[in-house]
Amino acid sequence: MRIFRNLLLSAALAVAVAPAHAEEGEHWRLFVADHGESVVRAVDLADGAVVGTFELSAPARLYRTESERTVFAVQRDADAVSVIDTGILLEDHGDHADLDVSAPRLLEATVEGDRPVHFVAHDGRVALFFDGEGVARIVTEAALLDGDANPAEISAEAPHHGVAATFGDHILVSVPNPDDPTELPIGIQVLTGEGDPVGGVHACPGLHGEAASGSMMAFGCEAGLLIVESGDDAPSVRLLPYPDDLPEGKTGTLLGGVALRYFLGNYGPDAVVVVDPSEEDAFSLVRLPARRVDFAVDPARPRFAYALTEDGDLHKLDVMAAEIVATAAITRPYSMDGHWSDPRPRIAVAGDEIVLSDPLAGVLRIIDPETLQETRRIDIDGMPYNLVAVGGSGLHH
Ligand code: ZN
Ligand code: ZN
């Protein structure tokens, strides 16, 4: 039913041409945060070897940058964001990529402030939002690798659970609810690179959740998605309203398609919504058989995404057809009753493998995306929880 006119012909379709003297290699590395301990482990996917253990100040949520050169460990309860050099250096040489693998290391430079939560890496910079201050700190990977975070700061009107993102030369920042800043933000303000407002507030009551796909960004609002695209002088922003035929609900967590321009969002406890902003009929609801634990898009097989439900089943979603095409039982049940931050599995996709953290079993489960069968396990000390995968293939000259 949906056509997806905006196939992004990106890295996924590039073919590497190998000079005769070079060796082709592939390397994937996982960064795994413990649920209760303030520790992040780096694990090489091929052999399961722990190649780094990093002691932090609080349990972390992990995010990777666009280059995959660094992983950010956001420690909300320690008022700090630490940065790990992944040791994976992928360099575009035009007709091929170079891959250089070294040991991961914790960088000395950190970004500090009151209650960091949302992280957005976009257009070459990273925006960290510190809820306790209502301040966004914008940093570059290059400065951090050089040893000095040197953040640019953008202050909102009040402390709030907010978000910021760089968009080309501009900055997008959430606008707190003027009646009660402890409620979710009411919209997005576009700023110049110097921090001056451009136009008025783009209304997005109940703002939560953000993602980028191709050159487009989206934010979740009560009434729909706020879509940001490149404009003539400044980003163009529009609301894509939820259609009347969707049930009551909203999306508050968004992922962006890679190599295929779409967004995948949560929608109520037991569904996800596929959004193609270029289509008249932009929203497609996919109901899941049980409540959703986590979901992820597949960067290597752009047509597919995965969702784990609380019964322990992993579902493969065809986002173009907006339907579940395969299901397999993977973990014990993980009930969604209880606290939102109880230990439950998280999904990452690493090249030709899906990795599922199974915190109560103390393992990473490695799953074949074609068959959804578990092919092997990697034992991890403690309770493996949040995780990201970095890596790829390239030449060693
Ligand atoms: Zn090269
Ligand atoms: Zn949030």
mmCIF file of C-alpha atoms in Angstrom, residues 1-391:
data_model
loop_
_atom_site.group_PDB
_atom_site.id
_atom_site.type_symbol
_atom_site.label_atom_id
_atom_site.label_comp_id
_atom_site.label_asym_id
_atom_site.label_seq_id
_atom_site.Cartn_x
_atom_site.Cartn_y
_atom_site.Cartn_z
ATOM 1 C CA MET A 1 0.000 0.000 0.000
ATOM 2 C CA ARG A 2 2.693 2.471 0.724
ATOM 3 C CA ILE A 3 5.222 3.423 -1.861
ATOM 4 C CA PHE A 4 8.052 5.247 -0.083
ATOM 5 C CA ARG A 5 9.136 7.509 -2.878
ATOM 6 C CA ASN A 6 11.995 8.741 -0.763
ATOM 7 C CA LEU A 7 14.372 5.832 -0.886
ATOM 8 C CA LEU A 8 17.618 7.338 0.246
ATOM 9 C CA LEU A 9 20.338 5.923 -1.924
ATOM 10 C CA SER A 10 22.963 6.006 0.755
ATOM 11 C CA ALA A 11 25.671 3.827 2.167
ATOM 12 C CA ALA A 12 23.390 0.809 2.156
ATOM 13 C CA LEU A 13 23.577 0.626 -1.605
ATOM 14 C CA ALA A 14 27.175 1.703 -2.113
ATOM 15 C CA VAL A 15 29.484 -0.967 -3.431
ATOM 16 C CA ALA A 16 33.054 -0.990 -2.224
ATOM 17 C CA VAL A 17 35.737 -1.334 -4.864
ATOM 18 C CA ALA A 18 38.811 -2.832 -3.283
ATOM 19 C CA PRO A 19 42.300 -1.783 -4.293
ATOM 20 C CA ALA A 20 44.341 -4.961 -4.808
ATOM 21 C CA HIS A 21 46.675 -4.458 -1.832
ATOM 22 C CA ALA A 22 43.978 -3.780 0.760
ATOM 23 C CA GLU A 23 42.288 -6.240 3.061
ATOM 24 C CA GLU A 24 38.544 -6.161 3.539
ATOM 25 C CA GLY A 25 37.385 -6.356 7.133
ATOM 26 C CA GLU A 26 34.242 -6.051 9.221
ATOM 27 C CA HIS A 27 34.055 -5.255 12.905
ATOM 28 C CA TRP A 28 31.101 -4.722 15.239
ATOM 29 C CA ARG A 29 31.405 -3.619 18.830
ATOM 30 C CA LEU A 30 28.667 -3.421 21.455
ATOM 31 C CA PHE A 31 28.523 -0.979 24.353
ATOM 32 C CA VAL A 32 26.417 -2.350 27.173
ATOM 33 C CA ALA A 33 25.333 -0.440 30.283
ATOM 34 C CA ASP A 34 24.442 -2.314 33.440
ATOM 35 C CA HIS A 35 20.971 -1.824 34.912
ATOM 36 C CA GLY A 36 22.023 -1.158 38.485
ATOM 37 C CA GLU A 37 25.788 -0.636 38.452
ATOM 38 C CA SER A 38 27.562 2.454 37.126
ATOM 39 C CA VAL A 39 29.467 0.523 34.506
ATOM 40 C CA VAL A 40 29.617 0.258 30.715
ATOM 41 C CA ARG A 41 31.259 -2.682 28.978
ATOM 42 C CA ALA A 42 32.593 -2.788 25.426
ATOM 43 C CA VAL A 43 32.145 -6.209 23.829
ATOM 44 C CA ASP A 44 33.387 -7.337 20.433
ATOM 45 C CA LEU A 45 30.472 -9.043 18.722
ATOM 46 C CA ALA A 46 32.446 -11.639 16.769
ATOM 47 C CA ASP A 47 34.051 -13.394 19.744
ATOM 48 C CA GLY A 48 32.201 -11.939 22.735
ATOM 49 C CA ALA A 49 35.434 -10.605 24.235
ATOM 50 C CA VAL A 50 35.060 -7.768 26.734
ATOM 51 C CA VAL A 51 37.541 -5.205 25.354
ATOM 52 C CA GLY A 52 36.822 -2.411 27.826
ATOM 53 C CA THR A 53 35.123 -1.846 31.186
ATOM 54 C CA PHE A 54 34.369 1.754 32.108
ATOM 55 C CA GLU A 55 33.414 2.829 35.620
ATOM 56 C CA LEU A 56 31.045 5.790 35.589
ATOM 57 C CA SER A 57 29.217 7.738 38.310
ATOM 58 C CA ALA A 58 25.662 6.432 37.764
ATOM 59 C CA PRO A 59 23.877 3.851 35.576
ATOM 60 C CA ALA A 60 23.915 5.213 32.026
ATOM 61 C CA ARG A 61 21.767 5.440 28.954
ATOM 62 C CA LEU A 62 23.900 5.018 25.836
ATOM 63 C CA TYR A 63 23.760 6.814 22.499
ATOM 64 C CA ARG A 64 26.060 6.759 19.501
ATOM 65 C CA THR A 65 27.004 9.638 17.256
ATOM 66 C CA GLU A 66 26.393 9.694 13.516
ATOM 67 C CA SER A 67 30.045 8.796 12.809
ATOM 68 C CA GLU A 68 29.953 5.978 15.430
ATOM 69 C CA ARG A 69 33.336 7.236 16.603
ATOM 70 C CA THR A 70 31.964 7.954 20.086
ATOM 71 C CA VAL A 71 29.275 6.674 22.437
ATOM 72 C CA PHE A 72 27.709 9.061 24.961
ATOM 73 C CA ALA A 73 26.823 7.719 28.424
ATOM 74 C CA VAL A 74 24.104 9.959 29.870
ATOM 75 C CA GLN A 75 24.088 9.659 33.662
ATOM 76 C CA ARG A 76 20.991 11.561 34.742
ATOM 77 C CA ASP A 77 21.477 10.840 38.432
ATOM 78 C CA ALA A 78 25.136 11.890 38.437
ATOM 79 C CA ASP A 79 24.555 15.177 36.534
ATOM 80 C CA ALA A 80 27.132 14.115 33.964
ATOM 81 C CA VAL A 81 27.560 12.839 30.438
ATOM 82 C CA SER A 82 30.670 10.747 29.777
ATOM 83 C CA VAL A 83 31.999 10.002 26.320
ATOM 84 C CA ILE A 84 33.680 6.814 25.125
ATOM 85 C CA ASP A 85 35.896 6.643 22.046
ATOM 86 C CA THR A 86 34.530 3.466 20.431
ATOM 87 C CA GLY A 87 37.842 2.582 18.763
ATOM 88 C CA ILE A 88 35.911 2.067 15.519
ATOM 89 C CA LEU A 89 37.008 4.538 12.871
ATOM 90 C CA LEU A 90 35.063 4.375 9.611
ATOM 91 C CA GLU A 91 36.318 6.782 6.992
ATOM 92 C CA ASP A 92 34.667 7.438 3.670
ATOM 93 C CA HIS A 93 37.209 7.319 0.850
ATOM 94 C CA GLY A 94 34.643 7.875 -1.871
ATOM 95 C CA ASP A 95 34.647 4.586 -3.747
ATOM 96 C CA HIS A 96 35.280 2.580 -0.570
ATOM 97 C CA ALA A 97 35.401 2.937 3.203
ATOM 98 C CA ASP A 98 38.373 2.491 5.483
ATOM 99 C CA LEU A 99 37.988 0.693 8.779
ATOM 100 C CA ASP A 100 40.440 1.111 11.594
ATOM 101 C CA VAL A 101 39.906 -0.742 14.880
ATOM 102 C CA SER A 102 41.612 0.115 18.160
ATOM 103 C CA ALA A 103 40.869 -0.260 21.874
ATOM 104 C CA PRO A 104 37.911 1.761 23.192
ATOM 105 C CA ARG A 105 38.714 4.392 25.822
ATOM 106 C CA LEU A 106 36.870 6.701 28.168
ATOM 107 C CA LEU A 107 37.556 10.329 27.224
ATOM 108 C CA GLU A 108 38.671 12.741 29.894
ATOM 109 C CA ALA A 109 36.292 15.466 28.771
ATOM 110 C CA THR A 110 32.768 15.210 30.194
ATOM 111 C CA VAL A 111 29.708 17.445 29.871
ATOM 112 C CA GLU A 112 28.208 18.387 33.206
ATOM 113 C CA GLY A 113 24.952 19.950 34.354
ATOM 114 C CA ASP A 114 21.753 19.295 36.260
ATOM 115 C CA ARG A 115 19.831 16.161 35.137
ATOM 116 C CA PRO A 116 20.860 15.410 31.552
ATOM 117 C CA VAL A 117 18.269 13.261 29.774
ATOM 118 C CA HIS A 118 17.634 13.728 26.048
ATOM 119 C CA PHE A 119 20.490 13.307 23.558
ATOM 120 C CA VAL A 120 20.265 14.220 19.877
ATOM 121 C CA ALA A 121 23.128 13.693 17.406
ATOM 122 C CA HIS A 122 22.262 15.446 14.152
ATOM 123 C CA ASP A 123 24.091 17.279 11.369
ATOM 124 C CA GLY A 124 27.494 16.664 12.957
ATOM 125 C CA ARG A 125 26.823 17.996 16.445
ATOM 126 C CA VAL A 126 25.398 16.601 19.669
ATOM 127 C CA ALA A 127 22.761 18.464 21.708
ATOM 128 C CA LEU A 128 22.359 17.374 25.340
ATOM 129 C CA PHE A 129 19.417 18.715 27.296
ATOM 130 C CA PHE A 130 19.772 19.238 31.058
ATOM 131 C CA ASP A 131 16.237 19.171 32.494
ATOM 132 C CA GLY A 132 17.187 20.517 35.925
ATOM 133 C CA GLU A 133 18.450 23.758 34.413
ATOM 134 C CA GLY A 134 16.444 23.981 31.183
ATOM 135 C CA VAL A 135 19.753 24.299 29.346
ATOM 136 C CA ALA A 136 20.952 22.615 26.155
ATOM 137 C CA ARG A 137 24.688 22.051 25.799
ATOM 138 C CA ILE A 138 25.853 21.564 22.219
ATOM 139 C CA VAL A 139 29.157 19.829 21.612
ATOM 140 C CA THR A 140 31.181 18.365 18.780
ATOM 141 C CA GLU A 141 32.825 14.986 18.768
ATOM 142 C CA ALA A 142 36.061 16.554 17.528
ATOM 143 C CA ALA A 143 36.315 18.888 20.551
ATOM 144 C CA LEU A 144 35.649 16.029 22.968
ATOM 145 C CA LEU A 145 38.291 13.855 21.301
ATOM 146 C CA ASP A 146 40.669 16.810 21.642
ATOM 147 C CA GLY A 147 40.038 16.809 25.384
ATOM 148 C CA ASP A 148 37.742 19.783 25.885
ATOM 149 C CA ALA A 149 33.939 19.639 25.637
ATOM 150 C CA ASN A 150 33.684 23.450 25.304
ATOM 151 C CA PRO A 151 29.878 23.369 24.989
ATOM 152 C CA ALA A 152 27.739 26.110 23.469
ATOM 153 C CA GLU A 153 24.787 26.759 25.792
ATOM 154 C CA ILE A 154 21.171 27.546 24.961
ATOM 155 C CA SER A 155 18.867 28.432 27.855
ATOM 156 C CA ALA A 156 15.116 27.871 27.812
ATOM 157 C CA GLU A 157 12.667 29.967 29.869
ATOM 158 C CA ALA A 158 12.541 27.419 32.688
ATOM 159 C CA PRO A 159 13.817 24.010 33.753
ATOM 160 C CA HIS A 160 11.729 21.316 32.017
ATOM 161 C CA HIS A 161 11.884 17.855 30.459
ATOM 162 C CA GLY A 162 13.145 19.204 27.165
ATOM 163 C CA VAL A 163 15.119 18.568 24.024
ATOM 164 C CA ALA A 164 17.364 20.413 21.603
ATOM 165 C CA ALA A 165 18.807 19.501 18.212
ATOM 166 C CA THR A 166 21.047 21.134 15.676
ATOM 167 C CA PHE A 167 19.536 21.397 12.204
ATOM 168 C CA GLY A 168 22.054 22.626 9.649
ATOM 169 C CA ASP A 169 23.299 25.948 11.044
ATOM 170 C CA HIS A 170 20.139 26.331 13.141
ATOM 171 C CA ILE A 171 19.151 25.021 16.546
ATOM 172 C CA LEU A 172 15.769 23.629 17.565
ATOM 173 C CA VAL A 173 14.836 23.838 21.243
ATOM 174 C CA SER A 174 11.732 22.905 23.231
ATOM 175 C CA VAL A 175 9.541 25.612 24.762
ATOM 176 C CA PRO A 176 8.393 24.849 28.331
ATOM 177 C CA ASN A 177 4.744 24.974 29.378
ATOM 178 C CA PRO A 178 4.325 28.547 30.708
ATOM 179 C CA ASP A 179 1.604 27.511 33.181
ATOM 180 C CA ASP A 180 3.540 24.564 34.601
ATOM 181 C CA PRO A 181 7.063 23.809 33.361
ATOM 182 C CA THR A 182 6.935 20.391 35.079
ATOM 183 C CA GLU A 183 4.445 19.397 32.352
ATOM 184 C CA LEU A 184 5.716 18.427 28.895
ATOM 185 C CA PRO A 185 6.829 21.271 26.577
ATOM 186 C CA ILE A 186 4.343 23.082 24.318
ATOM 187 C CA GLY A 187 6.380 23.529 21.164
ATOM 188 C CA ILE A 188 9.641 24.077 19.332
ATOM 189 C CA GLN A 189 11.478 27.354 18.802
ATOM 190 C CA VAL A 190 13.920 27.679 15.896
ATOM 191 C CA LEU A 191 17.081 29.632 16.757
ATOM 192 C CA THR A 192 19.969 30.889 14.665
ATOM 193 C CA GLY A 193 23.387 29.431 15.392
ATOM 194 C CA GLU A 194 23.934 32.428 17.687
ATOM 195 C CA GLY A 195 20.784 31.611 19.658
ATOM 196 C CA ASP A 196 18.451 34.296 18.289
ATOM 197 C CA PRO A 197 14.818 33.225 17.711
ATOM 198 C CA VAL A 198 13.639 32.819 14.117
ATOM 199 C CA GLY A 199 9.850 33.275 13.840
ATOM 200 C CA GLY A 200 7.379 32.200 16.503
ATOM 201 C CA VAL A 201 6.893 29.032 18.501
ATOM 202 C CA HIS A 202 5.825 25.971 16.477
ATOM 203 C CA ALA A 203 3.051 24.522 18.610
ATOM 204 C CA CYS A 204 3.535 20.931 19.755
ATOM 205 C CA PRO A 205 1.689 20.472 23.059
ATOM 206 C CA GLY A 206 2.841 17.393 24.979
ATOM 207 C CA LEU A 207 6.156 17.318 23.105
ATOM 208 C CA HIS A 208 8.155 14.150 23.740
ATOM 209 C CA GLY A 209 10.275 11.974 21.463
ATOM 210 C CA GLU A 210 12.431 12.966 18.522
ATOM 211 C CA ALA A 211 14.242 11.319 15.630
ATOM 212 C CA ALA A 212 15.981 12.074 12.357
ATOM 213 C CA SER A 213 15.591 10.208 9.076
ATOM 214 C CA GLY A 214 17.553 11.397 6.090
ATOM 215 C CA SER A 215 17.407 15.191 6.077
ATOM 216 C CA MET A 216 14.130 15.271 8.035
ATOM 217 C CA MET A 217 13.470 15.455 11.781
ATOM 218 C CA ALA A 218 10.284 14.667 13.685
ATOM 219 C CA PHE A 219 9.043 15.420 17.199
ATOM 220 C CA GLY A 220 6.115 13.684 18.908
ATOM 221 C CA CYS A 221 3.187 15.928 19.935
ATOM 222 C CA GLU A 222 -0.267 15.251 21.378
ATOM 223 C CA ALA A 223 -1.893 16.093 18.045
ATOM 224 C CA GLY A 224 0.584 14.542 15.624
ATOM 225 C CA LEU A 225 4.219 14.809 14.565
ATOM 226 C CA LEU A 226 6.056 18.090 14.115
ATOM 227 C CA ILE A 227 8.073 17.627 10.900
ATOM 228 C CA VAL A 228 11.197 19.719 10.302
ATOM 229 C CA GLU A 229 12.771 19.966 6.850
ATOM 230 C CA SER A 230 15.296 22.252 5.182
ATOM 231 C CA GLY A 231 13.775 25.538 4.062
ATOM 232 C CA ASP A 232 15.024 28.564 2.127
ATOM 233 C CA ASP A 233 16.583 30.587 4.975
ATOM 234 C CA ALA A 234 15.517 28.595 8.001
ATOM 235 C CA PRO A 235 14.151 25.107 8.681
ATOM 236 C CA SER A 236 10.537 24.663 7.607
ATOM 237 C CA VAL A 237 8.309 23.224 10.338
ATOM 238 C CA ARG A 238 4.810 21.754 9.980
ATOM 239 C CA LEU A 239 2.437 19.633 12.032
ATOM 240 C CA LEU A 240 1.462 16.304 10.517
ATOM 241 C CA PRO A 241 -1.756 15.569 12.439
ATOM 242 C CA TYR A 242 -2.825 12.072 13.481
ATOM 243 C CA PRO A 243 -5.664 11.015 11.162
ATOM 244 C CA ASP A 244 -9.160 10.447 12.566
ATOM 245 C CA ASP A 245 -9.000 6.731 11.839
ATOM 246 C CA LEU A 246 -6.169 6.190 14.330
ATOM 247 C CA PRO A 247 -7.379 5.174 17.785
ATOM 248 C CA GLU A 248 -6.924 7.572 20.723
ATOM 249 C CA GLY A 249 -3.208 7.850 21.469
ATOM 250 C CA LYS A 250 0.045 9.620 20.745
ATOM 251 C CA THR A 251 3.657 8.807 20.073
ATOM 252 C CA GLY A 252 6.284 9.749 22.664
ATOM 253 C CA THR A 253 9.253 7.697 21.431
ATOM 254 C CA LEU A 254 10.435 7.958 17.844
ATOM 255 C CA LEU A 255 13.040 6.207 15.728
ATOM 256 C CA GLY A 256 14.140 7.278 12.260
ATOM 257 C CA GLY A 257 14.502 4.945 9.296
ATOM 258 C CA VAL A 258 17.985 4.518 7.846
ATOM 259 C CA ALA A 259 18.293 4.478 4.030
ATOM 260 C CA LEU A 260 14.484 4.622 3.864
ATOM 261 C CA ARG A 261 12.812 7.812 5.008
ATOM 262 C CA TYR A 262 10.201 7.010 7.632
ATOM 263 C CA PHE A 263 9.617 7.257 11.363
ATOM 264 C CA LEU A 264 8.607 4.495 13.739
ATOM 265 C CA GLY A 265 6.880 5.499 16.958
ATOM 266 C CA ASN A 266 5.189 3.899 19.930
ATOM 267 C CA TYR A 267 1.409 4.309 19.956
ATOM 268 C CA GLY A 268 -0.349 3.125 23.089
ATOM 269 C CA PRO A 269 1.087 0.194 25.033
ATOM 270 C CA ASP A 270 0.574 -2.483 22.375
ATOM 271 C CA ALA A 271 1.115 -0.874 18.996
ATOM 272 C CA VAL A 272 3.629 1.026 16.913
ATOM 273 C CA VAL A 273 2.981 3.491 14.134
ATOM 274 C CA VAL A 274 4.894 3.726 10.837
ATOM 275 C CA VAL A 275 4.963 7.294 9.520
ATOM 276 C CA ASP A 276 5.880 8.317 5.976
ATOM 277 C CA PRO A 277 5.473 12.120 5.966
ATOM 278 C CA SER A 278 5.587 12.265 2.146
ATOM 279 C CA GLU A 279 2.419 10.191 1.793
ATOM 280 C CA GLU A 280 -1.137 11.499 1.900
ATOM 281 C CA ASP A 281 -1.967 8.512 4.092
ATOM 282 C CA ALA A 282 1.067 9.045 6.323
ATOM 283 C CA PHE A 283 0.292 6.911 9.390
ATOM 284 C CA SER A 284 0.005 3.112 9.505
ATOM 285 C CA LEU A 285 -0.729 1.438 12.817
ATOM 286 C CA VAL A 286 0.808 -1.973 13.539
ATOM 287 C CA ARG A 287 -0.853 -3.760 16.451
ATOM 288 C CA LEU A 288 1.346 -6.051 18.520
ATOM 289 C CA PRO A 289 0.037 -9.218 20.203
ATOM 290 C CA ALA A 290 1.114 -7.998 23.669
ATOM 291 C CA ARG A 291 2.499 -4.876 25.328
ATOM 292 C CA ARG A 292 5.684 -3.509 23.793
ATOM 293 C CA VAL A 293 9.028 -3.679 25.637
ATOM 294 C CA ASP A 294 11.378 -2.154 23.038
ATOM 295 C CA PHE A 295 11.658 -1.611 19.302
ATOM 296 C CA ALA A 296 14.463 -0.888 16.813
ATOM 297 C CA VAL A 297 14.912 -0.171 13.109
ATOM 298 C CA ASP A 298 17.276 -2.219 10.940
ATOM 299 C CA PRO A 299 19.889 0.005 9.251
ATOM 300 C CA ALA A 300 21.198 -2.816 7.044
ATOM 301 C CA ARG A 301 17.816 -4.154 5.877
ATOM 302 C CA PRO A 302 15.894 -0.835 5.630
ATOM 303 C CA ARG A 303 12.530 -2.467 5.043
ATOM 304 C CA PHE A 304 12.519 -4.110 8.479
ATOM 305 C CA ALA A 305 12.222 -3.182 12.136
ATOM 306 C CA TYR A 306 11.889 -5.313 15.275
ATOM 307 C CA ALA A 307 9.765 -5.164 18.399
ATOM 308 C CA LEU A 308 9.952 -7.236 21.564
ATOM 309 C CA THR A 309 6.711 -7.783 23.493
ATOM 310 C CA GLU A 310 6.314 -8.566 27.190
ATOM 311 C CA ASP A 311 5.624 -12.259 26.518
ATOM 312 C CA GLY A 312 9.263 -12.543 25.364
ATOM 313 C CA ASP A 313 8.414 -12.728 21.648
ATOM 314 C CA LEU A 314 10.467 -10.867 19.064
ATOM 315 C CA HIS A 315 8.521 -9.609 16.045
ATOM 316 C CA LYS A 316 9.910 -8.670 12.648
ATOM 317 C CA LEU A 317 7.995 -5.769 11.103
ATOM 318 C CA ASP A 318 7.877 -4.993 7.407
ATOM 319 C CA VAL A 319 7.567 -1.208 7.602
ATOM 320 C CA MET A 320 6.551 -0.814 3.953
ATOM 321 C CA ALA A 321 3.625 -3.196 4.361
ATOM 322 C CA ALA A 322 3.104 -2.053 7.988
ATOM 323 C CA GLU A 323 2.689 -5.608 9.249
ATOM 324 C CA ILE A 324 4.363 -8.284 11.339
ATOM 325 C CA VAL A 325 6.004 -10.830 9.044
ATOM 326 C CA ALA A 326 7.648 -13.176 11.585
ATOM 327 C CA THR A 327 7.598 -13.872 15.326
ATOM 328 C CA ALA A 328 9.845 -15.998 17.549
ATOM 329 C CA ALA A 329 9.965 -16.706 21.297
ATOM 330 C CA ILE A 330 13.280 -15.387 22.636
ATOM 331 C CA THR A 331 13.240 -14.434 26.336
ATOM 332 C CA ARG A 332 11.258 -15.219 29.456
ATOM 333 C CA PRO A 333 8.235 -12.935 29.919
ATOM 334 C CA TYR A 334 9.120 -9.380 31.015
ATOM 335 C CA SER A 335 5.923 -7.814 32.302
ATOM 336 C CA MET A 336 5.315 -4.147 31.546
ATOM 337 C CA ASP A 337 3.573 -3.835 34.931
ATOM 338 C CA GLY A 338 5.827 -2.180 37.458
ATOM 339 C CA HIS A 339 8.219 0.713 37.044
ATOM 340 C CA TRP A 340 9.111 1.948 33.547
ATOM 341 C CA SER A 341 12.811 1.578 34.357
ATOM 342 C CA ASP A 342 12.694 -1.991 35.702
ATOM 343 C CA PRO A 343 15.257 -4.230 33.987
ATOM 344 C CA ARG A 344 13.848 -5.333 30.632
ATOM 345 C CA PRO A 345 15.523 -6.285 27.331
ATOM 346 C CA ARG A 346 16.747 -3.753 24.787
ATOM 347 C CA ILE A 347 17.355 -4.336 21.065
ATOM 348 C CA ALA A 348 20.272 -3.269 18.857
ATOM 349 C CA VAL A 349 21.080 -4.232 15.278
ATOM 350 C CA ALA A 350 24.746 -4.880 14.463
ATOM 351 C CA GLY A 351 25.254 -5.556 10.755
ATOM 352 C CA ASP A 352 23.854 -9.013 10.048
ATOM 353 C CA GLU A 353 22.873 -9.762 13.630
ATOM 354 C CA ILE A 354 20.241 -8.582 16.091
ATOM 355 C CA VAL A 355 21.459 -8.258 19.672
ATOM 356 C CA LEU A 356 19.009 -8.426 22.558
ATOM 357 C CA SER A 357 20.083 -7.660 26.114
ATOM 358 C CA ASP A 358 18.411 -10.054 28.562
ATOM 359 C CA PRO A 359 19.140 -8.462 31.954
ATOM 360 C CA LEU A 360 17.607 -11.130 34.200
ATOM 361 C CA ALA A 361 19.454 -13.901 32.336
ATOM 362 C CA GLY A 362 22.748 -11.943 32.324
ATOM 363 C CA VAL A 363 23.303 -12.509 28.606
ATOM 364 C CA LEU A 364 23.233 -10.870 25.222
ATOM 365 C CA ARG A 365 21.216 -12.983 22.811
ATOM 366 C CA ILE A 366 22.450 -12.931 19.220
ATOM 367 C CA ILE A 367 19.670 -13.444 16.694
ATOM 368 C CA ASP A 368 19.658 -14.015 12.951
ATOM 369 C CA PRO A 369 17.426 -11.342 11.342
ATOM 370 C CA GLU A 370 16.415 -13.698 8.526
ATOM 371 C CA THR A 371 15.159 -16.571 10.677
ATOM 372 C CA LEU A 372 14.707 -14.776 14.060
ATOM 373 C CA GLN A 373 16.476 -17.780 15.592
ATOM 374 C CA GLU A 374 18.967 -17.311 18.410
ATOM 375 C CA THR A 375 22.376 -18.348 17.075
ATOM 376 C CA ARG A 376 24.516 -17.817 20.208
ATOM 377 C CA ARG A 377 24.786 -15.986 23.531
ATOM 378 C CA ILE A 378 27.372 -13.768 25.145
ATOM 379 C CA ASP A 379 27.552 -13.923 28.954
ATOM 380 C CA ILE A 380 27.799 -10.519 30.621
ATOM 381 C CA ASP A 381 28.461 -9.850 34.317
ATOM 382 C CA GLY A 382 25.622 -8.134 36.168
ATOM 383 C CA MET A 383 22.445 -7.074 34.367
ATOM 384 C CA PRO A 384 23.101 -6.030 30.745
ATOM 385 C CA TYR A 385 20.508 -3.406 29.869
ATOM 386 C CA ASN A 386 20.899 -0.377 27.572
ATOM 387 C CA LEU A 387 23.063 -1.104 24.568
ATOM 388 C CA VAL A 388 24.261 0.331 21.283
ATOM 389 C CA ALA A 389 26.148 -1.273 18.404
ATOM 390 C CA VAL A 390 28.803 0.458 16.313
ATOM 391 C CA GLY A 391 30.776 -0.871 13.391
#
